[in-house]
Amino acid sequence: MTSGPVAGAIDSIEKTAEILSPQPVFADGKPSLAGLGRTEISQKLAEIGVAQRELRMRTGQLWHWIYHRGATSFDVMLNVSKELRSLLAQHFTLDRPEIVSEQISVDGTRKWLIRMPPVSAHDKGAEIETVYIPESDRGTLCISSQVGCTLTCSFCHTGTQRLVRNLTSAEIVAQVMIARDRLGDWPGAARPTDGLVPDAERAVSNVVLMGMGEPLYNFEHVRDAMAVVTDGEGLTLSRRRITLSTSGVVPMIQRAGDEIASMLAISLHAVRDELRNELVPLNKKYPIAELLDACRNYPGVSNARRITFEYVMLDGVNDSLKDARELVRLLNGIPAKINLIPFNPWPGTTYKCSDWGRIEEFSDVVFRAGYASPVRTPRGRDILAACGQLKSETEKLRARARLMLEEGIGAEGVYAVGGGED
Ligand code: SAH
Ligand code: SF4
């Protein structure tokens, strides 16, 4: 580790953490093919002796079963020869990472605590959370890109977590597969009978990268995962229904537009550098003017493909009407939507959520300037799954889940995170 003023400045922005992208170690030694990209699947097939000339065709067959049909076993792949099926089963599985817990809110919001296979003998397996938010005409899946986050936004609980690592591309894809498994969202599968999944063609119609982590600090894996998720012969989600939220990693924004081509959301949260340095310390590296320039140049941005600016409402901190007017002025000329997020408190924070009247006044200023400014409505108050709280304290969560079971009550809020195009 270097020292001196530069290193010091960077340390104040990012926690020191080892960022790894490890290969999972599987208990029975068999890796799973679920979540892998085409090249990786071909490589695995070559490793077990599938002839070079067959690789493309076999990869295509597996791809269809894994990503179009949602197969969890090689047995069902009837167009694959019996010999190859048994060879595959000898070497691989189609297992998903383990679901440690599933919580379902009365309004249908679901949250899964997911444990990734361990990456070393000492590792118990990193845990992340994935949240599903159903609405009448769509279902939005909020996925994580990292375990924890190295950035230290002052109002975000995820940023206080010590353990941080990048998720692999397969681990990112697996979150979508687990959601589709649980929601009966594969062709011919039965939907849950609880009436809490939208009556739309697809239960998971939108994906937002708004769970744990900074997606642009795990660029390659997020990009590769989105390639699998949007593949026309597999999970077939449109790139317009995927929203990537970043705290403002300016140098990666252009590449994100070129190589991921999703909708973009920016965690703005303040209109002056002095305050944004405090709330989103990454601003010290990439100040507001540079961030907004990157947004103006975001590939594909247009009135039909607007950038969402997220703005967390913090009582007495960033919620004055002067701030609202400045927000509108700053965004002038950028095709934008503004998303006001009620602050979600967590133990130990000194911030408070702005009161409802203030959020409405703020929203009015933004609305009168011609911006749609939906306020994220509190959802699923009976489970703990809110923005910035994900996987905050697993143990505490388990205790709370037990308590909820015993007493049939719950506590903190969860906010709808609808993103992307309708
Ligand atoms: N790291 C990325 C994506 C994950 S955070 C990012 O920062 O954009 C998703 C959104 O939740 C961000 O806009 C983030 O600023 C916001 N958020 C974090 N903590 C929050 C809290 N306690 N209450 C409300 N929103 C919060
Ligand atoms: Fe990380 Fe986003 Fe939380 Fe900031 S708001 S600490 S970038 S997850």
XYZ file of C-alpha atoms and ligand atoms in Angstrom:
456
model
C 0.000 0.000 0.000
C 1.442 3.395 -0.944
C 1.254 6.342 1.384
C 1.188 10.096 0.927
C -1.577 12.530 0.063
C -2.934 10.700 -2.971
C -3.269 7.349 -1.246
C -4.766 9.142 1.754
C -7.396 10.785 -0.408
C -8.297 7.510 -2.023
C -8.500 5.740 1.328
C -11.056 8.246 2.460
C -13.208 7.392 -0.545
C -12.898 3.644 -0.508
C -12.482 1.213 2.306
C -9.367 -0.873 2.028
C -10.617 -4.265 1.025
C -9.429 -7.216 -0.918
C -11.455 -7.414 -4.082
C -11.351 -10.884 -5.470
C -13.228 -12.690 -8.141
C -12.601 -16.188 -6.953
C -13.509 -19.561 -8.351
C -16.024 -21.203 -6.037
C -15.010 -24.428 -4.341
C -17.870 -26.907 -4.455
C -18.360 -29.399 -1.677
C -18.614 -32.393 -4.009
C -16.053 -30.964 -6.416
C -18.593 -30.493 -9.189
C -18.981 -26.989 -10.582
C -22.369 -25.772 -11.701
C -22.975 -24.706 -15.283
C -25.885 -22.476 -14.225
C -24.917 -18.852 -14.760
C -22.031 -19.459 -17.166
C -21.668 -17.732 -20.529
C -21.472 -19.522 -23.889
C -17.662 -19.478 -24.043
C -17.376 -20.873 -20.521
C -19.880 -23.641 -21.269
C -17.985 -24.578 -24.443
C -14.737 -24.684 -22.464
C -16.284 -26.955 -19.860
C -17.588 -29.274 -22.564
C -14.163 -29.386 -24.220
C -12.619 -30.257 -20.836
C -14.744 -33.388 -20.542
C -13.875 -34.493 -24.062
C -16.692 -33.194 -26.280
C -15.226 -33.030 -29.794
C -14.313 -29.623 -31.150
C -16.685 -29.950 -34.124
C -19.639 -30.622 -31.787
C -18.957 -27.844 -29.303
C -21.136 -25.180 -30.889
C -24.140 -27.439 -31.307
C -23.848 -28.955 -27.808
C -23.398 -25.541 -26.222
C -26.530 -24.369 -28.036
C -28.509 -27.339 -26.710
C -27.358 -26.807 -23.145
C -28.003 -23.078 -23.436
C -31.594 -23.689 -24.425
C -32.202 -26.071 -21.540
C -30.427 -23.983 -18.929
C -31.601 -20.505 -19.871
C -34.782 -20.957 -21.871
C -36.295 -23.871 -19.998
C -34.678 -23.377 -16.590
C -33.532 -27.018 -16.320
C -32.102 -28.030 -12.977
C -31.005 -31.508 -14.067
C -29.322 -32.978 -17.138
C -31.891 -35.829 -17.175
C -34.550 -33.698 -18.818
C -32.365 -32.818 -21.823
C -33.875 -35.410 -24.083
C -32.292 -34.139 -27.289
C -28.866 -34.707 -25.754
C -27.568 -38.285 -26.025
C -27.806 -40.432 -22.930
C -24.027 -40.893 -22.853
C -23.369 -37.173 -22.882
C -26.043 -36.561 -20.247
C -24.400 -39.018 -17.914
C -20.937 -37.580 -18.653
C -22.262 -34.114 -17.850
C -23.805 -35.316 -14.601
C -20.511 -36.957 -13.623
C -18.641 -33.668 -13.899
C -21.125 -30.864 -13.414
C -24.369 -29.825 -11.779
C -26.990 -27.195 -12.588
C -27.228 -26.187 -8.945
C -28.039 -22.632 -7.994
C -26.428 -20.957 -4.989
C -28.216 -21.842 -1.756
C -31.281 -19.893 -0.660
C -30.692 -19.331 3.045
C -34.014 -17.630 3.604
C -36.985 -16.307 1.702
C -39.222 -13.630 3.129
C -42.481 -12.593 1.548
C -44.171 -9.348 2.446
C -47.942 -9.031 2.611
C -47.720 -6.873 -0.536
C -45.767 -9.519 -2.408
C -42.254 -8.080 -2.093
C -39.895 -11.017 -1.721
C -36.391 -11.084 -0.429
C -33.946 -13.928 -0.734
C -30.798 -14.265 1.321
C -28.466 -16.218 -0.962
C -25.254 -17.961 0.037
C -22.591 -18.392 -2.621
C -20.461 -21.538 -2.606
C -17.318 -21.027 -0.466
C -14.177 -19.842 -2.237
C -11.661 -21.326 0.212
C -11.509 -23.814 3.043
C -11.993 -20.978 5.578
C -14.768 -19.235 3.710
C -18.291 -19.955 4.933
C -19.710 -18.603 1.692
C -20.515 -14.977 1.030
C -24.123 -13.947 1.474
C -26.003 -11.441 -0.608
C -29.605 -10.380 -0.970
C -31.877 -10.166 -3.958
C -35.256 -8.446 -3.798
C -38.325 -8.926 -6.011
C -40.904 -6.155 -6.229
C -44.146 -7.054 -8.017
C -46.430 -4.374 -9.449
C -49.647 -4.912 -11.335
C -48.035 -4.913 -14.777
C -44.416 -5.764 -14.058
C -42.051 -7.470 -11.685
C -38.725 -5.855 -10.876
C -35.783 -7.825 -9.588
C -33.180 -5.872 -7.645
C -29.854 -7.700 -7.872
C -26.451 -7.298 -6.212
C -23.132 -6.912 -8.037
C -20.752 -7.184 -5.078
C -20.749 -8.602 -1.584
C -20.811 -5.340 0.385
C -19.379 -2.196 -1.211
C -15.966 -0.504 -1.002
C -17.511 2.932 -1.303
C -18.612 4.606 1.870
C -21.656 6.732 1.148
C -22.536 8.182 4.533
C -26.269 7.357 4.377
C -25.879 3.764 3.118
C -25.617 0.806 5.432
C -24.140 -1.506 2.793
C -21.131 0.835 2.727
C -20.361 0.044 6.369
C -19.884 -3.664 5.716
C -16.343 -4.881 6.115
C -16.345 -7.924 3.901
C -16.264 -7.041 0.230
C -15.736 -9.069 -2.888
C -16.850 -8.928 -6.473
C -19.518 -11.378 -7.509
C -18.632 -13.525 -10.492
C -20.702 -13.176 -13.613
C -22.323 -16.539 -12.868
C -23.260 -15.386 -9.357
C -24.953 -12.314 -10.815
C -26.883 -14.374 -13.396
C -27.812 -16.944 -10.737
C -29.849 -14.295 -8.878
C -32.140 -14.002 -11.903
C -32.382 -17.796 -12.198
C -33.223 -18.235 -8.523
C -35.970 -15.617 -8.801
C -37.413 -17.354 -11.854
C -37.245 -20.724 -10.075
C -39.091 -19.371 -7.056
C -41.648 -17.426 -9.074
C -42.453 -20.231 -11.522
C -41.181 -17.996 -14.299
C -39.980 -20.696 -16.724
C -42.093 -21.987 -19.623
C -44.710 -24.378 -18.305
C -43.802 -23.833 -14.644
C -46.527 -23.098 -12.112
C -46.673 -19.635 -10.582
C -46.953 -19.405 -6.787
C -50.581 -19.668 -5.760
C -50.411 -16.826 -3.237
C -51.682 -14.281 -5.764
C -48.677 -12.059 -5.152
C -46.996 -12.414 -8.534
C -48.239 -10.089 -11.312
C -50.472 -11.578 -13.919
C -48.009 -10.526 -16.613
C -46.417 -12.775 -19.189
C -43.180 -12.684 -17.246
C -42.892 -12.512 -13.475
C -39.414 -10.981 -13.759
C -39.885 -8.347 -16.441
C -37.297 -5.809 -15.245
C -33.917 -6.005 -13.555
C -32.272 -3.212 -11.583
C -28.633 -3.332 -10.467
C -29.487 -1.541 -7.237
C -28.711 -4.164 -4.630
C -25.414 -4.431 -2.819
C -22.294 -3.056 -4.454
C -21.127 -0.609 -7.082
C -21.712 -2.312 -10.449
C -19.135 -0.202 -12.283
C -16.440 -1.431 -9.875
C -17.170 -4.945 -11.117
C -17.554 -3.935 -14.723
C -16.504 -7.044 -16.675
C -18.574 -9.421 -14.594
C -21.657 -7.211 -14.693
C -21.257 -6.810 -18.459
C -20.831 -10.550 -19.029
C -23.768 -11.334 -16.751
C -26.028 -8.896 -18.594
C -24.986 -10.515 -21.879
C -26.360 -13.819 -20.541
C -29.487 -12.209 -19.123
C -30.296 -10.448 -22.417
C -29.350 -13.314 -24.744
C -32.129 -13.781 -27.297
C -32.047 -17.582 -27.054
C -31.999 -17.705 -23.269
C -33.326 -15.377 -20.611
C -34.213 -12.792 -23.301
C -34.631 -9.727 -21.150
C -34.498 -6.522 -23.177
C -31.603 -4.179 -22.354
C -34.184 -1.419 -21.979
C -35.636 -3.291 -19.038
C -32.326 -3.380 -17.217
C -31.237 -0.377 -15.150
C -27.708 -0.040 -13.840
C -27.355 2.320 -10.884
C -23.978 3.898 -10.202
C -22.723 6.278 -7.559
C -20.793 7.980 -10.377
C -17.754 6.042 -11.601
C -17.245 8.546 -14.422
C -14.511 6.772 -16.424
C -16.686 3.664 -16.796
C -19.935 5.343 -17.853
C -19.116 5.535 -21.562
C -18.053 1.858 -21.582
C -21.197 0.908 -19.708
C -23.251 2.520 -22.460
C -21.240 0.878 -25.238
C -20.844 -2.585 -23.749
C -23.834 -3.074 -21.434
C -26.270 -0.681 -23.123
C -28.743 -0.795 -20.273
C -30.724 2.099 -18.888
C -28.638 4.218 -16.527
C -29.432 5.537 -13.052
C -27.166 7.955 -11.205
C -27.109 8.230 -7.421
C -26.869 12.009 -7.362
C -28.272 12.884 -3.914
C -26.764 16.399 -3.769
C -26.473 19.392 -6.079
C -23.314 20.963 -4.587
C -19.880 19.313 -4.576
C -19.267 20.203 -0.947
C -22.317 18.260 0.208
C -21.960 15.461 -2.324
C -18.343 14.928 -1.169
C -19.813 14.187 2.224
C -22.727 11.989 1.128
C -21.067 10.183 -1.793
C -17.308 10.474 -1.137
C -16.545 9.201 -4.658
C -17.529 12.743 -5.675
C -14.073 13.884 -4.531
C -12.636 11.873 -7.410
C -15.394 12.593 -9.927
C -17.229 15.841 -9.141
C -20.768 16.698 -10.226
C -19.816 18.607 -13.404
C -17.765 15.665 -14.728
C -20.493 13.228 -13.803
C -23.148 15.220 -15.633
C -20.898 15.553 -18.682
C -20.571 11.772 -18.777
C -24.378 11.571 -18.603
C -24.809 14.009 -21.490
C -22.538 11.756 -23.537
C -24.063 8.461 -22.413
C -24.422 6.347 -25.552
C -28.047 6.036 -26.617
C -29.434 8.688 -24.267
C -32.545 10.364 -25.678
C -35.979 11.501 -24.586
C -37.141 7.950 -25.103
C -34.209 6.601 -23.094
C -33.789 8.958 -20.172
C -31.264 8.732 -17.387
C -32.763 8.343 -13.922
C -31.314 10.566 -11.218
C -31.789 9.138 -7.750
C -32.083 11.587 -4.894
C -32.393 10.352 -1.332
C -34.456 12.704 0.828
C -32.440 13.569 3.958
C -34.114 15.834 6.472
C -32.379 19.230 6.675
C -29.421 18.024 4.611
C -30.315 18.087 0.896
C -34.066 18.708 0.901
C -34.465 22.502 0.662
C -36.519 23.970 -2.154
C -33.369 25.815 -3.210
C -31.795 22.376 -3.690
C -34.809 21.317 -5.744
C -34.475 24.359 -8.035
C -30.740 23.792 -8.385
C -31.392 20.147 -9.255
C -33.662 21.186 -12.093
C -31.103 23.738 -13.298
C -28.248 21.221 -13.221
C -30.142 18.634 -15.225
C -31.181 21.121 -17.883
C -30.460 19.612 -21.302
C -30.074 16.034 -20.072
C -32.958 13.690 -20.893
C -33.717 12.822 -17.290
C -36.148 11.300 -14.840
C -35.829 12.138 -11.173
C -36.460 9.501 -8.562
C -36.932 10.813 -5.028
C -36.123 8.101 -2.480
C -37.357 8.456 1.097
C -34.286 7.827 3.277
C -34.364 4.484 4.915
C -32.867 4.706 8.398
C -30.612 2.070 9.913
C -29.207 1.589 13.425
C -26.494 4.124 14.179
C -27.245 6.600 11.385
C -27.646 10.253 12.265
C -29.710 11.025 9.159
C -33.474 11.266 9.186
C -35.920 10.996 6.337
C -37.452 14.303 5.204
C -41.052 14.641 6.305
C -43.752 13.799 3.799
C -44.827 17.417 3.261
C -41.285 18.409 2.344
C -40.919 15.490 -0.059
C -44.136 16.627 -1.756
C -43.001 20.259 -2.016
C -39.646 19.160 -3.398
C -41.369 16.868 -5.856
C -43.683 19.737 -6.955
C -40.724 21.944 -7.910
C -39.263 19.120 -9.953
C -42.631 18.289 -11.497
C -43.359 21.900 -12.473
C -39.997 21.973 -14.275
C -41.326 19.200 -16.485
C -39.801 16.124 -14.889
C -41.687 13.064 -13.851
C -40.598 12.740 -10.232
C -42.037 9.602 -8.744
C -41.361 9.099 -5.076
C -40.523 5.517 -4.323
C -43.446 4.250 -2.364
C -42.755 2.279 0.768
C -43.348 -1.396 0.093
C -43.311 -4.528 2.197
C -43.045 -2.891 5.575
C -43.094 -6.297 7.184
C -39.736 -7.441 5.787
C -36.323 -5.817 5.894
C -35.219 -5.204 2.331
C -34.783 -1.487 1.819
C -32.329 0.446 -0.333
C -28.967 0.658 1.354
C -29.831 -1.925 3.978
C -29.261 -5.070 2.014
C -27.518 -7.838 3.910
C -26.760 -5.325 6.564
C -26.671 -7.753 9.422
C -27.497 -11.287 8.561
C -27.608 -12.525 12.104
C -29.870 -9.735 13.161
C -32.084 -10.465 10.228
C -32.380 -14.097 11.176
C -33.289 -13.100 14.705
C -35.855 -10.697 13.318
C -37.288 -13.367 11.046
C -37.693 -15.646 14.034
C -39.347 -12.852 15.961
C -41.674 -12.148 13.074
C -42.652 -15.756 12.904
C -43.336 -15.786 16.609
C -45.179 -12.512 16.791
C -46.465 -12.020 13.265
C -45.058 -8.489 13.124
C -42.382 -6.646 11.206
C -40.572 -3.404 11.058
C -38.566 -1.468 8.567
C -39.655 -0.432 5.123
C -38.791 -1.511 1.667
C -39.078 0.816 -1.270
C -40.219 0.050 -4.731
C -37.370 0.362 -7.176
C -39.179 0.132 -10.499
C -36.715 0.950 -13.242
C -36.262 0.716 -16.976
C -38.914 0.991 -19.593
C -42.454 -0.181 -19.155
N -24.007 1.300 -5.554
C -24.949 1.707 -6.512
C -26.174 0.809 -6.565
C -26.733 0.294 -5.261
S -27.490 1.424 -4.149
C -25.369 3.127 -6.289
O -25.005 3.693 -5.260
O -26.002 3.704 -7.165
C -29.134 1.712 -4.834
C -29.704 3.071 -4.447
O -30.097 3.095 -3.058
C -28.694 4.195 -4.618
O -29.296 5.317 -5.230
C -28.343 4.488 -3.192
O -27.799 5.780 -3.068
C -29.645 4.305 -2.474
N -29.532 4.158 -1.014
C -28.467 3.720 -0.307
N -28.735 3.754 1.013
C -29.990 4.220 1.159
C -30.839 4.458 2.286
N -30.443 4.201 3.512
N -32.089 4.943 2.037
C -32.508 5.171 0.778
N -31.759 4.943 -0.316
C -30.503 4.495 -0.126
Fe -21.980 1.526 -2.261
Fe -24.134 2.459 -3.558
Fe -24.146 2.151 -0.863
Fe -22.673 4.093 -1.966
S -24.928 3.904 -2.028
S -21.996 2.685 -0.335
S -21.973 3.112 -3.862
S -23.989 0.531 -2.393
